[in-house]
PDB file of C-alpha atoms in Angstrom:
ATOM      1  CA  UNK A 607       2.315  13.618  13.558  1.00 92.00           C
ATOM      2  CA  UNK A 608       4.780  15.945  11.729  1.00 95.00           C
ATOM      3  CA  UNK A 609       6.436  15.051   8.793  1.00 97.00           C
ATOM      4  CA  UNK A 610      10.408  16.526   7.630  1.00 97.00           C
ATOM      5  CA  UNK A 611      11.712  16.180   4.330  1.00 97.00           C
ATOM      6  CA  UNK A 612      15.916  15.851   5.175  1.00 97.00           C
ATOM      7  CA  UNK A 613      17.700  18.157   3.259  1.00 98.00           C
ATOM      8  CA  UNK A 614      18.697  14.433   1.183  1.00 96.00           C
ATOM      9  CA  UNK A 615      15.559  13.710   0.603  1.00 97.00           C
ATOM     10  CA  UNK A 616      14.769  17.119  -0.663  1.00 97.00           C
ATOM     11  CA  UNK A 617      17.429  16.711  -2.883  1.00 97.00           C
ATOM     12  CA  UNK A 618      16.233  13.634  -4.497  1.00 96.00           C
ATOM     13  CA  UNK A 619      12.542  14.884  -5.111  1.00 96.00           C
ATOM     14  CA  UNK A 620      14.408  17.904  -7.118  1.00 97.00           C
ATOM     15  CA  UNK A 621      16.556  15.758  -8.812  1.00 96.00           C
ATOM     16  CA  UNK A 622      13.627  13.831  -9.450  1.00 96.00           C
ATOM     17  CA  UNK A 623      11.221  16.479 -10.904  1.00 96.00           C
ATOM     18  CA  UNK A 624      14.448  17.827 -13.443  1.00 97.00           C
ATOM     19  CA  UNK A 625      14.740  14.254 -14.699  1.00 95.00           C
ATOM     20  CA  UNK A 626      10.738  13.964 -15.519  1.00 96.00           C
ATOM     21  CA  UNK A 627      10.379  17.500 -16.132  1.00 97.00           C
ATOM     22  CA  UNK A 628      12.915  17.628 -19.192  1.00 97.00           C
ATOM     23  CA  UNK A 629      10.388  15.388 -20.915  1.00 96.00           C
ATOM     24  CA  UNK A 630       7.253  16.310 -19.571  1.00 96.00           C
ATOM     25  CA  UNK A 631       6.369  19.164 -16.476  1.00 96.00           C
ATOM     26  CA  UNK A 632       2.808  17.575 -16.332  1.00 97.00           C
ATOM     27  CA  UNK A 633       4.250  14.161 -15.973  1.00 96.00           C
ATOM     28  CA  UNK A 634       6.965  15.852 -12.908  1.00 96.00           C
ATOM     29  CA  UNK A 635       3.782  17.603 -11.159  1.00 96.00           C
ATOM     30  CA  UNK A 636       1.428  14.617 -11.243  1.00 96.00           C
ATOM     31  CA  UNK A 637       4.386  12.415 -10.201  1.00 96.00           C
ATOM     32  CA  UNK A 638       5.713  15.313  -7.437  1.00 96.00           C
ATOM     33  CA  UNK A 639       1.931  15.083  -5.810  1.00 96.00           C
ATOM     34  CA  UNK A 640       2.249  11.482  -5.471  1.00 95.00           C
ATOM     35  CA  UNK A 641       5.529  11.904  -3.311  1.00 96.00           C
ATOM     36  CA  UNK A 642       3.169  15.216  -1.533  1.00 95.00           C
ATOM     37  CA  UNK A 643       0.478  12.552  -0.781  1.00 95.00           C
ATOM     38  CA  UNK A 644       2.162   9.725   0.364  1.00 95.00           C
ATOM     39  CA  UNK A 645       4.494  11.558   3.451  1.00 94.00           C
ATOM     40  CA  UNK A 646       1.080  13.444   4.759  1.00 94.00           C
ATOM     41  CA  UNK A 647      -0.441   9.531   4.211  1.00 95.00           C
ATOM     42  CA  UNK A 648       2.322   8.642   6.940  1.00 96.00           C
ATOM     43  CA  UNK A 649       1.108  11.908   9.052  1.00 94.00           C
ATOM     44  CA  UNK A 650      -1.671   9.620   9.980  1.00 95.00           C
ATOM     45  CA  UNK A 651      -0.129   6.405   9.344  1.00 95.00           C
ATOM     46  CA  UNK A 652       3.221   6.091  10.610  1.00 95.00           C
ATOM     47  CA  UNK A 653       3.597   2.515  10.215  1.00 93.00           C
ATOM     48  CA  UNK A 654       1.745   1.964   6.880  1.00 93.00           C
ATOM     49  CA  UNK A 655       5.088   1.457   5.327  1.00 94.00           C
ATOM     50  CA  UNK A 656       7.173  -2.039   5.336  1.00 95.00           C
ATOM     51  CA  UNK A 657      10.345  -2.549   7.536  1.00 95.00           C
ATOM     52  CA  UNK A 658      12.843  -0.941   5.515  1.00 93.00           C
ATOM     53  CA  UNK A 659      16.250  -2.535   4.372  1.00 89.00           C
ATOM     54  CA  UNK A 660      18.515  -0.410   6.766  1.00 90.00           C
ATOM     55  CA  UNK A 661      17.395  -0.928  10.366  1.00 92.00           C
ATOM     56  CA  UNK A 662      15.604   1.509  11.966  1.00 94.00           C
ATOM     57  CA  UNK A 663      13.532   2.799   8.489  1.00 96.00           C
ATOM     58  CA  UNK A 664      10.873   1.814   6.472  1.00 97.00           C
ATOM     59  CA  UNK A 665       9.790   1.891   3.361  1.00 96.00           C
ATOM     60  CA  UNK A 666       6.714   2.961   1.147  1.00 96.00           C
ATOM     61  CA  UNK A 667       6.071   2.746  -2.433  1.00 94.00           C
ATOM     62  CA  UNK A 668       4.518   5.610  -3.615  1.00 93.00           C
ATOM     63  CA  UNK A 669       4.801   4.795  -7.161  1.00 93.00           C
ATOM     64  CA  UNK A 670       5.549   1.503  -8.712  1.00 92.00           C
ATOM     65  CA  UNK A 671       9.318   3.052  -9.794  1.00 94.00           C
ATOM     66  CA  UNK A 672      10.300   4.903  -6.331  1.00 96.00           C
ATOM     67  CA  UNK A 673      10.591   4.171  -2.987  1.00 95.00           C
ATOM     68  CA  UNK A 674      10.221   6.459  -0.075  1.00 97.00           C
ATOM     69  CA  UNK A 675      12.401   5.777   2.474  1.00 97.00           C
ATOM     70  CA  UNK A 676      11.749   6.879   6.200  1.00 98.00           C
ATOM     71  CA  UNK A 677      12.110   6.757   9.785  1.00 97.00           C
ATOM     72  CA  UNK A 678       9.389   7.591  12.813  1.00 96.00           C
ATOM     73  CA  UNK A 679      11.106   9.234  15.716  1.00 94.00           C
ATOM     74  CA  UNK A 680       8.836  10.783  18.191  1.00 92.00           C
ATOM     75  CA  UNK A 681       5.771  12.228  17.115  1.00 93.00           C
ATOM     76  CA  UNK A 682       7.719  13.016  14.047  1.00 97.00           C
ATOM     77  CA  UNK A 683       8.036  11.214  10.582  1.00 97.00           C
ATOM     78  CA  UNK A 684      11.457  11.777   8.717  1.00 97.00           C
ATOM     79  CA  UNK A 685      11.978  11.297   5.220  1.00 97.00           C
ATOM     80  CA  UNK A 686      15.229  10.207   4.241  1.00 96.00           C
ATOM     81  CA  UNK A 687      15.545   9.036   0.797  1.00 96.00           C
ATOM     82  CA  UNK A 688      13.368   9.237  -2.224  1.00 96.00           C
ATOM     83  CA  UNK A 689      14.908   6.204  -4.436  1.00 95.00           C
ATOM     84  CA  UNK A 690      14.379   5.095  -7.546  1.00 93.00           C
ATOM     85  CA  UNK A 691      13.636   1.302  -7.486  1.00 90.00           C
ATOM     86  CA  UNK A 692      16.261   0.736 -10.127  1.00 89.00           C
ATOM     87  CA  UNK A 693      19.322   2.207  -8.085  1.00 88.00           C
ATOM     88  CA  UNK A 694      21.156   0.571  -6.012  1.00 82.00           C
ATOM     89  CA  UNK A 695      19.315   0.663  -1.981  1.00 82.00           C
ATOM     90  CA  UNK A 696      20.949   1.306   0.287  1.00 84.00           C
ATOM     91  CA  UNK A 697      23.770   2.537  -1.212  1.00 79.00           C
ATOM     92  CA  UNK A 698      27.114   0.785  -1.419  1.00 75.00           C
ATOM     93  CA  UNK A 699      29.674   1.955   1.134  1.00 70.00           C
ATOM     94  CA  UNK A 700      32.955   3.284  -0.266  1.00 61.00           C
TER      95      UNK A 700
END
């Protein structure tokens, strides 16, 4: 199964690494190859993540502070949202 980063997601694994990476780029890298290893995880295991809170996704805790939010469509997994378990998910419609 393939797996696509959204151009949101992207986004938020960037925004990610600058945050951890203006303390520490060996904490950013470790933390950047946990993201890396959990989508190809859901390569093979599609469904290995929980019903997510908007219908349609799921979700997968790849560390104990983010979730990965993402949908399986296909023979393809998308990754929509890399979220830090702190912020508000899903966001709050304005």
């Amino acid at each position: 199964m393939r797996v696509i980063w959204t151009p949101e997601a992207e986004r938020d694994r960037e925004a990610i690494w600058a945050f951890i990476a203006a303390e520490s780029p060996a904490s950013a890298a470790r933390m950047d190859m946990l993201f890396g290893r959990a989508a190809m995880r859901l390569a093979e295991f599609p469904r290995s993540g929980v019903d997510g809170l908007v219908a349609g996704t799921r979700e997968l805790i790849p560390h104990s502070s983010y979730r990965l939010v993402y949908e399986v469509r296909a023979q393809t997994v998308w990754i929509l949202a890399l979220v830090h378990t702190a912020r508000q998910w899903p966001p709050v419609a304005e």
